mmCIF file with all atom_site columns, C-alpha atoms and ligand atoms in Angstrom:
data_model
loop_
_atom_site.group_PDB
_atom_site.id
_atom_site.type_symbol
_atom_site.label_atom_id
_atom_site.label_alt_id
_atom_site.label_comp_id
_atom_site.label_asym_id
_atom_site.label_entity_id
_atom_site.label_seq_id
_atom_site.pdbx_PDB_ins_code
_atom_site.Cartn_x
_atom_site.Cartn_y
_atom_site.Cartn_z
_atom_site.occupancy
_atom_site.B_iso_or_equiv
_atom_site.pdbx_formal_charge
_atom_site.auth_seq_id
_atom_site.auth_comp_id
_atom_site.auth_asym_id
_atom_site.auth_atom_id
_atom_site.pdbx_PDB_model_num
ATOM   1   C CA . UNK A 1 1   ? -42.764 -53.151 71.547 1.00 0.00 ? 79  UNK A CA 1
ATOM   2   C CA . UNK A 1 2   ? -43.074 -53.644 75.104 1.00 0.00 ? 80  UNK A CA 1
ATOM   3   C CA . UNK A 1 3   ? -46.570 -52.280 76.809 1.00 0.00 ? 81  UNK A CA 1
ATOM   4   C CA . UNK A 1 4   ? -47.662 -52.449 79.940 1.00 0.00 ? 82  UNK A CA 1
ATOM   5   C CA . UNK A 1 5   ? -51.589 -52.151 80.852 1.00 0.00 ? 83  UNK A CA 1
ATOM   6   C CA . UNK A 1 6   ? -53.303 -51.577 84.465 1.00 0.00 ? 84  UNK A CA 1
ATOM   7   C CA . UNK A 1 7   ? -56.688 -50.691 85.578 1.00 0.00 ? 85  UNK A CA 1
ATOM   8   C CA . UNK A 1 8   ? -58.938 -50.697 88.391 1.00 0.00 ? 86  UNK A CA 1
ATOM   9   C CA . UNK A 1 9   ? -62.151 -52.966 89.495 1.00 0.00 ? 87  UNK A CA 1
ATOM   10  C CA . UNK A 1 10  ? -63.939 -50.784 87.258 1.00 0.00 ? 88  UNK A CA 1
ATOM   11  C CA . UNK A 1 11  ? -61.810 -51.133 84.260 1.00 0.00 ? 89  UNK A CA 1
ATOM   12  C CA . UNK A 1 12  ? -60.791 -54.886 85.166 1.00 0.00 ? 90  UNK A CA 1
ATOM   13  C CA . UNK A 1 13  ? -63.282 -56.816 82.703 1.00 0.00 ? 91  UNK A CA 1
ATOM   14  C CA . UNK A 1 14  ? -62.441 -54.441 79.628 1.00 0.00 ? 92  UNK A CA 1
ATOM   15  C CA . UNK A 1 15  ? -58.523 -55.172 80.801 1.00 0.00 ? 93  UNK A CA 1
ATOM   16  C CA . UNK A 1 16  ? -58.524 -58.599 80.357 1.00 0.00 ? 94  UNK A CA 1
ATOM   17  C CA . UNK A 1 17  ? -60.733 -58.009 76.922 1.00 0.00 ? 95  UNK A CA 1
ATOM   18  C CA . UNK A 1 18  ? -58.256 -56.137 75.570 1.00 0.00 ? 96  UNK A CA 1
ATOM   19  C CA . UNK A 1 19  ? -55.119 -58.209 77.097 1.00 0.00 ? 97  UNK A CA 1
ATOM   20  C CA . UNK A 1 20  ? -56.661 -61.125 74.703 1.00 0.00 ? 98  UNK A CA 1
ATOM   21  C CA . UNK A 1 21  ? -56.072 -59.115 71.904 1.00 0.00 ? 99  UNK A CA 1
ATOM   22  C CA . UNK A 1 22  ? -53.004 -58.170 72.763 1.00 0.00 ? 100 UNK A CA 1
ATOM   23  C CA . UNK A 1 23  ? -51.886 -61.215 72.917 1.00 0.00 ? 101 UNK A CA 1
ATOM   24  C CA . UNK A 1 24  ? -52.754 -61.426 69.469 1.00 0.00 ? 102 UNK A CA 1
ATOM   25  C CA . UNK A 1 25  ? -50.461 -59.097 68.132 1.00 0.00 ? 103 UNK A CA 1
ATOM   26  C CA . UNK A 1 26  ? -46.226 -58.888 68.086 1.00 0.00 ? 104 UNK A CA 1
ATOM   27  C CA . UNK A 1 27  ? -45.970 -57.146 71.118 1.00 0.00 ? 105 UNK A CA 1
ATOM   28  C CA . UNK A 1 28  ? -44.773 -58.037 74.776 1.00 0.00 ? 106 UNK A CA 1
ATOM   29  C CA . UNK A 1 29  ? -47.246 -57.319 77.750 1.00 0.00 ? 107 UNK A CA 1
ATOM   30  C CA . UNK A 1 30  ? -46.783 -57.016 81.494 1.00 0.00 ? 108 UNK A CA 1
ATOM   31  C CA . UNK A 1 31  ? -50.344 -56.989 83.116 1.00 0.00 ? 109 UNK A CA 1
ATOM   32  C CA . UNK A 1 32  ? -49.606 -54.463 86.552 1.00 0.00 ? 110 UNK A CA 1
ATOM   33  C CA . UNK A 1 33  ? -53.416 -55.447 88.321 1.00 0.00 ? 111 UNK A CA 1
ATOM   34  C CA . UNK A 1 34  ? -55.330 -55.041 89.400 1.00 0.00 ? 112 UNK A CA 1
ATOM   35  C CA . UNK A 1 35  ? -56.313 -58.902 89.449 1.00 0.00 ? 113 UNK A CA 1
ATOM   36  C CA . UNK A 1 36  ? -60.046 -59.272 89.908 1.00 0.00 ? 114 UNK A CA 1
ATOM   37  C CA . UNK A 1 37  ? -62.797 -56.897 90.420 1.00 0.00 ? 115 UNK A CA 1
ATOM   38  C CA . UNK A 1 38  ? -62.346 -56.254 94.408 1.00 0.00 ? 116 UNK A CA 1
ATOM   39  C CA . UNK A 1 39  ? -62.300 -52.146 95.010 1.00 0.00 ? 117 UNK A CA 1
ATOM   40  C CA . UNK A 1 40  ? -59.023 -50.506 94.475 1.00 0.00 ? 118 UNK A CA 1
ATOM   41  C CA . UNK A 1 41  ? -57.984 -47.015 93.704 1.00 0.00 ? 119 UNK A CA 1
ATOM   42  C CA . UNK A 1 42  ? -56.891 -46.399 90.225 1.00 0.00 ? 120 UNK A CA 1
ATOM   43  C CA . UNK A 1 43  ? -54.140 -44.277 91.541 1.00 0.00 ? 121 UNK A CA 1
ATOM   44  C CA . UNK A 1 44  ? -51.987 -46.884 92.687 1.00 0.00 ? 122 UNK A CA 1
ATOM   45  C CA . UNK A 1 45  ? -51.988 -48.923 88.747 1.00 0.00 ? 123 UNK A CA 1
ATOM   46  C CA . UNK A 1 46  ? -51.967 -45.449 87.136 1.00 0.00 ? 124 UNK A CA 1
ATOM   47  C CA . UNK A 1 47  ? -48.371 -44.693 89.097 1.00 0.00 ? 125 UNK A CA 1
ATOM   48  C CA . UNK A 1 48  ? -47.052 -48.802 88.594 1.00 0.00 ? 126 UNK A CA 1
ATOM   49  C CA . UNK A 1 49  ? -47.634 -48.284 84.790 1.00 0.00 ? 127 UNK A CA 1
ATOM   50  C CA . UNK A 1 50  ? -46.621 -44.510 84.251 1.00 0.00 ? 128 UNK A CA 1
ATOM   51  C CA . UNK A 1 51  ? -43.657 -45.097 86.445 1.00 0.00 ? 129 UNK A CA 1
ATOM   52  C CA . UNK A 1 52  ? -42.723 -48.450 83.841 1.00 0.00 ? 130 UNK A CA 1
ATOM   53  C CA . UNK A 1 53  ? -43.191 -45.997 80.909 1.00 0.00 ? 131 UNK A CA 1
ATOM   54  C CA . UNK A 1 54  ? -41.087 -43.167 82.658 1.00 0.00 ? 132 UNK A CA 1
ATOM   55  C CA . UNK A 1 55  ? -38.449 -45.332 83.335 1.00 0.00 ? 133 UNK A CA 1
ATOM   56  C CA . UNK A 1 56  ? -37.979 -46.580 80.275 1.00 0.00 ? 134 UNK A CA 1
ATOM   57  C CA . UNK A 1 57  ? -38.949 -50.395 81.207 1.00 0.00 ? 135 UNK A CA 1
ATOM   58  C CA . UNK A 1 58  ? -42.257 -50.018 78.691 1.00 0.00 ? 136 UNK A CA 1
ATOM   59  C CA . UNK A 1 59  ? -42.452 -48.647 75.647 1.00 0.00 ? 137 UNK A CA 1
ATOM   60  C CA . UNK A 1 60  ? -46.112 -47.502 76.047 1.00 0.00 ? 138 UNK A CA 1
ATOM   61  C CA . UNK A 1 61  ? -48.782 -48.084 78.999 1.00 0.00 ? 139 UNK A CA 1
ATOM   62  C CA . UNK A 1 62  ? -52.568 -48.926 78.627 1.00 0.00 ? 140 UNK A CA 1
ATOM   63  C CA . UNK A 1 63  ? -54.698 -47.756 81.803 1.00 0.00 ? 141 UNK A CA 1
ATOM   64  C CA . UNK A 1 64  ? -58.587 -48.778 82.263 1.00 0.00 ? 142 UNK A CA 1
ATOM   65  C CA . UNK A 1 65  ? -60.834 -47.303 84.639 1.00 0.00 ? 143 UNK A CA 1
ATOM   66  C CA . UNK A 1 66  ? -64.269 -46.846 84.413 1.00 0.00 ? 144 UNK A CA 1
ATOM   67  C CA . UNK A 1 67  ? -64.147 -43.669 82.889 1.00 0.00 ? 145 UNK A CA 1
ATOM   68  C CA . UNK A 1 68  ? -60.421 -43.914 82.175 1.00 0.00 ? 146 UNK A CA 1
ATOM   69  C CA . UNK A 1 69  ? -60.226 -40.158 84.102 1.00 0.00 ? 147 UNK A CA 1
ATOM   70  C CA . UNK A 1 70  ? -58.680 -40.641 87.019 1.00 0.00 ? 148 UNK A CA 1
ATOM   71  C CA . UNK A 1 71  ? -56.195 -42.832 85.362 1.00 0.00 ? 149 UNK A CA 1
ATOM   72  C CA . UNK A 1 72  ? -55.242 -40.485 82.956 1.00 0.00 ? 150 UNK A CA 1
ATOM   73  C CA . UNK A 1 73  ? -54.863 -37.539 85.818 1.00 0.00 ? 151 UNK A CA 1
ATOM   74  C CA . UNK A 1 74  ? -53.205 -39.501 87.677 1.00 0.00 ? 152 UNK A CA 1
ATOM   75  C CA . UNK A 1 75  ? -50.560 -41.138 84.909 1.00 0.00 ? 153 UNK A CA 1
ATOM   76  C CA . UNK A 1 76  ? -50.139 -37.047 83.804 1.00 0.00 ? 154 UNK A CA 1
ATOM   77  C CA . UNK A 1 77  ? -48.614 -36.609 87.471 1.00 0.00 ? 155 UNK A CA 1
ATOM   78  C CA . UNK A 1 78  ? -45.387 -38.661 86.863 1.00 0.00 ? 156 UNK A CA 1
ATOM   79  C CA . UNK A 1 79  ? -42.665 -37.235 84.569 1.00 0.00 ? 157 UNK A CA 1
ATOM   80  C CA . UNK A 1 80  ? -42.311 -38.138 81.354 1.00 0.00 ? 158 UNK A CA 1
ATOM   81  C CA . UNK A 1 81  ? -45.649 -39.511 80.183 1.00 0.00 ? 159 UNK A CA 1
ATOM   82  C CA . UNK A 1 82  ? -47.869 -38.175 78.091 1.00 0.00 ? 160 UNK A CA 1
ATOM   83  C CA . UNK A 1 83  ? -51.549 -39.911 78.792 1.00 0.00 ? 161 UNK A CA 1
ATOM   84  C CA . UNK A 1 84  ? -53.871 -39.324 76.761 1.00 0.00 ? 162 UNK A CA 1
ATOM   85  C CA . UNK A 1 85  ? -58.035 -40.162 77.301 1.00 0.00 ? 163 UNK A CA 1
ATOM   86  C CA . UNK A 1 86  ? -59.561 -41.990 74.261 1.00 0.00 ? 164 UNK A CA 1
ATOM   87  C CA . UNK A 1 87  ? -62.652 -43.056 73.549 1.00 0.00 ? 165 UNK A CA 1
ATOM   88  C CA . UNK A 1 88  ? -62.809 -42.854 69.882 1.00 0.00 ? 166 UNK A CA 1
ATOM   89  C CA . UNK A 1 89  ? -60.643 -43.714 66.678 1.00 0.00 ? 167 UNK A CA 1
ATOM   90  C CA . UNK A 1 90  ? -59.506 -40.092 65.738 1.00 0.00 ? 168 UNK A CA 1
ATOM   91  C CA . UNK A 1 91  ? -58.465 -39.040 68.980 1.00 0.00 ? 169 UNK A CA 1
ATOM   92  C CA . UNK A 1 92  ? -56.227 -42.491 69.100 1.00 0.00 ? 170 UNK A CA 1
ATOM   93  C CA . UNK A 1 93  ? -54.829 -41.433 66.001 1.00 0.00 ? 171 UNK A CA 1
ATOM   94  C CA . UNK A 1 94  ? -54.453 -37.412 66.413 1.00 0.00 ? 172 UNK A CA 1
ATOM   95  C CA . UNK A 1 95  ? -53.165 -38.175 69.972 1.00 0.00 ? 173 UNK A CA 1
ATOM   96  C CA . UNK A 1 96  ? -49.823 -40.168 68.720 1.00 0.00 ? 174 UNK A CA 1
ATOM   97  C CA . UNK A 1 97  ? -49.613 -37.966 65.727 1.00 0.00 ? 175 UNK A CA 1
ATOM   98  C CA . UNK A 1 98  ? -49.693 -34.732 67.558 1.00 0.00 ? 176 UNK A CA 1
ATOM   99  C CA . UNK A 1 99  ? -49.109 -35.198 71.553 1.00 0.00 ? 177 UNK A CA 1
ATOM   100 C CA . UNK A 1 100 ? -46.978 -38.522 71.050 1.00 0.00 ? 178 UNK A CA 1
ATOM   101 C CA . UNK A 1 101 ? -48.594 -39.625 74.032 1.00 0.00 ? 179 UNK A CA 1
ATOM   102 C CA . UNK A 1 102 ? -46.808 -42.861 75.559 1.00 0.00 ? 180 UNK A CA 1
ATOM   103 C CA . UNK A 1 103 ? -49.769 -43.815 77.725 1.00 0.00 ? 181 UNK A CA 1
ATOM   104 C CA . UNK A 1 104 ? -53.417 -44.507 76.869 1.00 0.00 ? 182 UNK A CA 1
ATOM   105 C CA . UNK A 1 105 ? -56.734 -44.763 78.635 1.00 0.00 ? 183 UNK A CA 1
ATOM   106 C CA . UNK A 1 106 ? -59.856 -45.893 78.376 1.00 0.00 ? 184 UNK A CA 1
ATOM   107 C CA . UNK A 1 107 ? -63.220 -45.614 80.746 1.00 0.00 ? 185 UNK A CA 1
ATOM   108 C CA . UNK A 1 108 ? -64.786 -49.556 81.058 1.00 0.00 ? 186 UNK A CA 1
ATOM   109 C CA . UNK A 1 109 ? -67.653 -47.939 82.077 1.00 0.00 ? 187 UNK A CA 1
ATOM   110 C CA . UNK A 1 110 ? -67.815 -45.905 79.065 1.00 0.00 ? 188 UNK A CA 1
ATOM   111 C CA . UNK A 1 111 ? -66.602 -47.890 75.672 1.00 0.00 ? 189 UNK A CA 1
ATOM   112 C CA . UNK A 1 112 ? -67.223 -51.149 74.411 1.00 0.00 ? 190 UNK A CA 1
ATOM   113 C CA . UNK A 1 113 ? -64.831 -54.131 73.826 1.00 0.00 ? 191 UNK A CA 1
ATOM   114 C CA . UNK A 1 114 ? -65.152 -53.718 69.817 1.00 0.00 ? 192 UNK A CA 1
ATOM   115 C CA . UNK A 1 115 ? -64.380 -50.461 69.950 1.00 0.00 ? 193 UNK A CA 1
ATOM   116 C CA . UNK A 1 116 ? -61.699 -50.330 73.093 1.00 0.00 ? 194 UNK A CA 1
ATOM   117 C CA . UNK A 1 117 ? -59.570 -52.712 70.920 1.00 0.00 ? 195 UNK A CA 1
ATOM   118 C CA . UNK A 1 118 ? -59.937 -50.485 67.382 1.00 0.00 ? 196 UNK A CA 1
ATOM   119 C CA . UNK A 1 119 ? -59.125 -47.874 69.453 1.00 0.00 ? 197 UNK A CA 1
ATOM   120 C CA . UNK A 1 120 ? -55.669 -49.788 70.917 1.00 0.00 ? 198 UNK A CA 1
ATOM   121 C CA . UNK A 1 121 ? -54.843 -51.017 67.241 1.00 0.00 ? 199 UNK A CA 1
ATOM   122 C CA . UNK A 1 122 ? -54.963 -47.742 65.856 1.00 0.00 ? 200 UNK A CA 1
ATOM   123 C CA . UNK A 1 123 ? -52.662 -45.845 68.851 1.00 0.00 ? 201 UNK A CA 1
ATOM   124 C CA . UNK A 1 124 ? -50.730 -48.678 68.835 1.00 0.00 ? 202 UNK A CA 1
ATOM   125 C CA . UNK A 1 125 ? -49.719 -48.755 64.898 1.00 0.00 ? 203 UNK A CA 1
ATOM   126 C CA . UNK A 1 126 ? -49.929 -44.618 64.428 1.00 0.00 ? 204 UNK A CA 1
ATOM   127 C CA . UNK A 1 127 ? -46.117 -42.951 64.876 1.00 0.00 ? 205 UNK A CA 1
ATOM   128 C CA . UNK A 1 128 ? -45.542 -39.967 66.011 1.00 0.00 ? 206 UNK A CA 1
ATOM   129 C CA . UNK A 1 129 ? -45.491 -37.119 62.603 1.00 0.00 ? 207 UNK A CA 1
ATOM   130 C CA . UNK A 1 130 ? -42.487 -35.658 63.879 1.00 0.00 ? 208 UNK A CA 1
ATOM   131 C CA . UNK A 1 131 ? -43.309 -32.536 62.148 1.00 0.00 ? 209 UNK A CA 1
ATOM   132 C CA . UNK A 1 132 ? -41.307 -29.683 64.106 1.00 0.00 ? 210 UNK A CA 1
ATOM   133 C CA . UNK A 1 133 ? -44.333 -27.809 65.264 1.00 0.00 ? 211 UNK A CA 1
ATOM   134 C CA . UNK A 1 134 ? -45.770 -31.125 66.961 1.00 0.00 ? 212 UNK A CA 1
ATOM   135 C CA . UNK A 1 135 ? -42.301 -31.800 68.520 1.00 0.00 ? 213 UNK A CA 1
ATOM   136 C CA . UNK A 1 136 ? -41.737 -28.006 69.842 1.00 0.00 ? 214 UNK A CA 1
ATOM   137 C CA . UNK A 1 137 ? -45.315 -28.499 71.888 1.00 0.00 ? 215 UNK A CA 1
ATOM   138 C CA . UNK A 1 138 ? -44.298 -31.849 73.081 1.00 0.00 ? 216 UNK A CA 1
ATOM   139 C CA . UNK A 1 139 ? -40.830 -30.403 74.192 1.00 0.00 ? 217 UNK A CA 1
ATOM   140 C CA . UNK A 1 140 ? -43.012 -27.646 75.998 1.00 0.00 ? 218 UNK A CA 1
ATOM   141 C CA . UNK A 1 141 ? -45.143 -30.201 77.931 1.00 0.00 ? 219 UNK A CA 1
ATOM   142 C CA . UNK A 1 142 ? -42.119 -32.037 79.438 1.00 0.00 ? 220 UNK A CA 1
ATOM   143 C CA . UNK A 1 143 ? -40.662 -28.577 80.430 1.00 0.00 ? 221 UNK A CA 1
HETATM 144 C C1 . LIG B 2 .   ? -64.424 -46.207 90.472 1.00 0.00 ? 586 LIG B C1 1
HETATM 145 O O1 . LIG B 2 .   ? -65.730 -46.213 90.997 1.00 0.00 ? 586 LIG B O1 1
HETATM 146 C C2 . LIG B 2 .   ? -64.243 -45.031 89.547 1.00 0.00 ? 586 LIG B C2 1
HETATM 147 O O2 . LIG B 2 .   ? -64.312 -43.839 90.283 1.00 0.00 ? 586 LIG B O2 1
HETATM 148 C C3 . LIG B 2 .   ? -62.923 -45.122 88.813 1.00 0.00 ? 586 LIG B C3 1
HETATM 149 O O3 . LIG B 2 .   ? -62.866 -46.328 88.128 1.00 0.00 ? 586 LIG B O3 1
HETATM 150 C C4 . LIG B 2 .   ? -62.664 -44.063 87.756 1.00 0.00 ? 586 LIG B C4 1
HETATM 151 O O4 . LIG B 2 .   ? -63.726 -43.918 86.903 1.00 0.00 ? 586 LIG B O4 1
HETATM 152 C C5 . LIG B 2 .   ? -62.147 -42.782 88.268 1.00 0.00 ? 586 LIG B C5 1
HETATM 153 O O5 . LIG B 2 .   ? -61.841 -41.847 87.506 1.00 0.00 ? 586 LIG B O5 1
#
């Protein structure tokens, strides 16, 4: 699996947290930036990592801000991607069972690191149920 993370100056310490992990597990990751904890505006990594996801170049995108809102507004804008704003283990779960969302984010300001990477474990390894109601919504968002 291919994922691709971003996040802001706010969400840049809890990024690199949960890039270690990553890097613990069989998949391939393409940090986006930000690089260090200098001001930025979320928008700009929220469209770099929805646009990879869109396009087909990342399987799923991870997005940290410091609440993880803006990201996920933002990440909603661009066609194709399904964000979804989690900061606890069911939502992870019911999100890729239900919304098969391809993008996930988190607030830095708002989680901790323990939790942030249960919470990526759990999205990551949950498929979508495929179960025709859940599909007919989906097919209805990207309408
Ligand atoms: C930055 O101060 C903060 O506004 C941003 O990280 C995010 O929380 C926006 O939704």
């Amino acid at each position: 699996m291919k994922i691709v993370i971003g996040s802001d100056h706010a969400g840049y310490e809890l990024k690199t947290k949960i890039l270690t992990y990553l890097n613990t597990l069989n998949v391939e990751v393409s940090d986006l930036g930000t690089n260090s904890l200098t001001s930025c505006d979320y928008n700009d990594f929220a469209v770099e990592v929805a646009t990879a996801v869109s396009q087909g170049k990342a399987d799923r995108g991870i997005l940290i801000c410091g609440t993880g809102i803006g990201m996920s507004i933002q990440a909603n804008k661009v066609s194709g991607v399904r964000a979804a704003l989690v900061h606890d283990l069911f939502s992870a779960k019911a999100t890729r069972l239900h919304n098969n969302s391809n993008v996930l984010t988190m607030g830095g300001r708002i989680i901790g690191e323990d939790l942030a990477k249960e919470i990526v474990h759990v999205w990551l390894h949950t498929e979508f149920s495929n179960e025709e109601r859940h599909q007919r919504r989906v097919n209805k968002l990207e309408k």
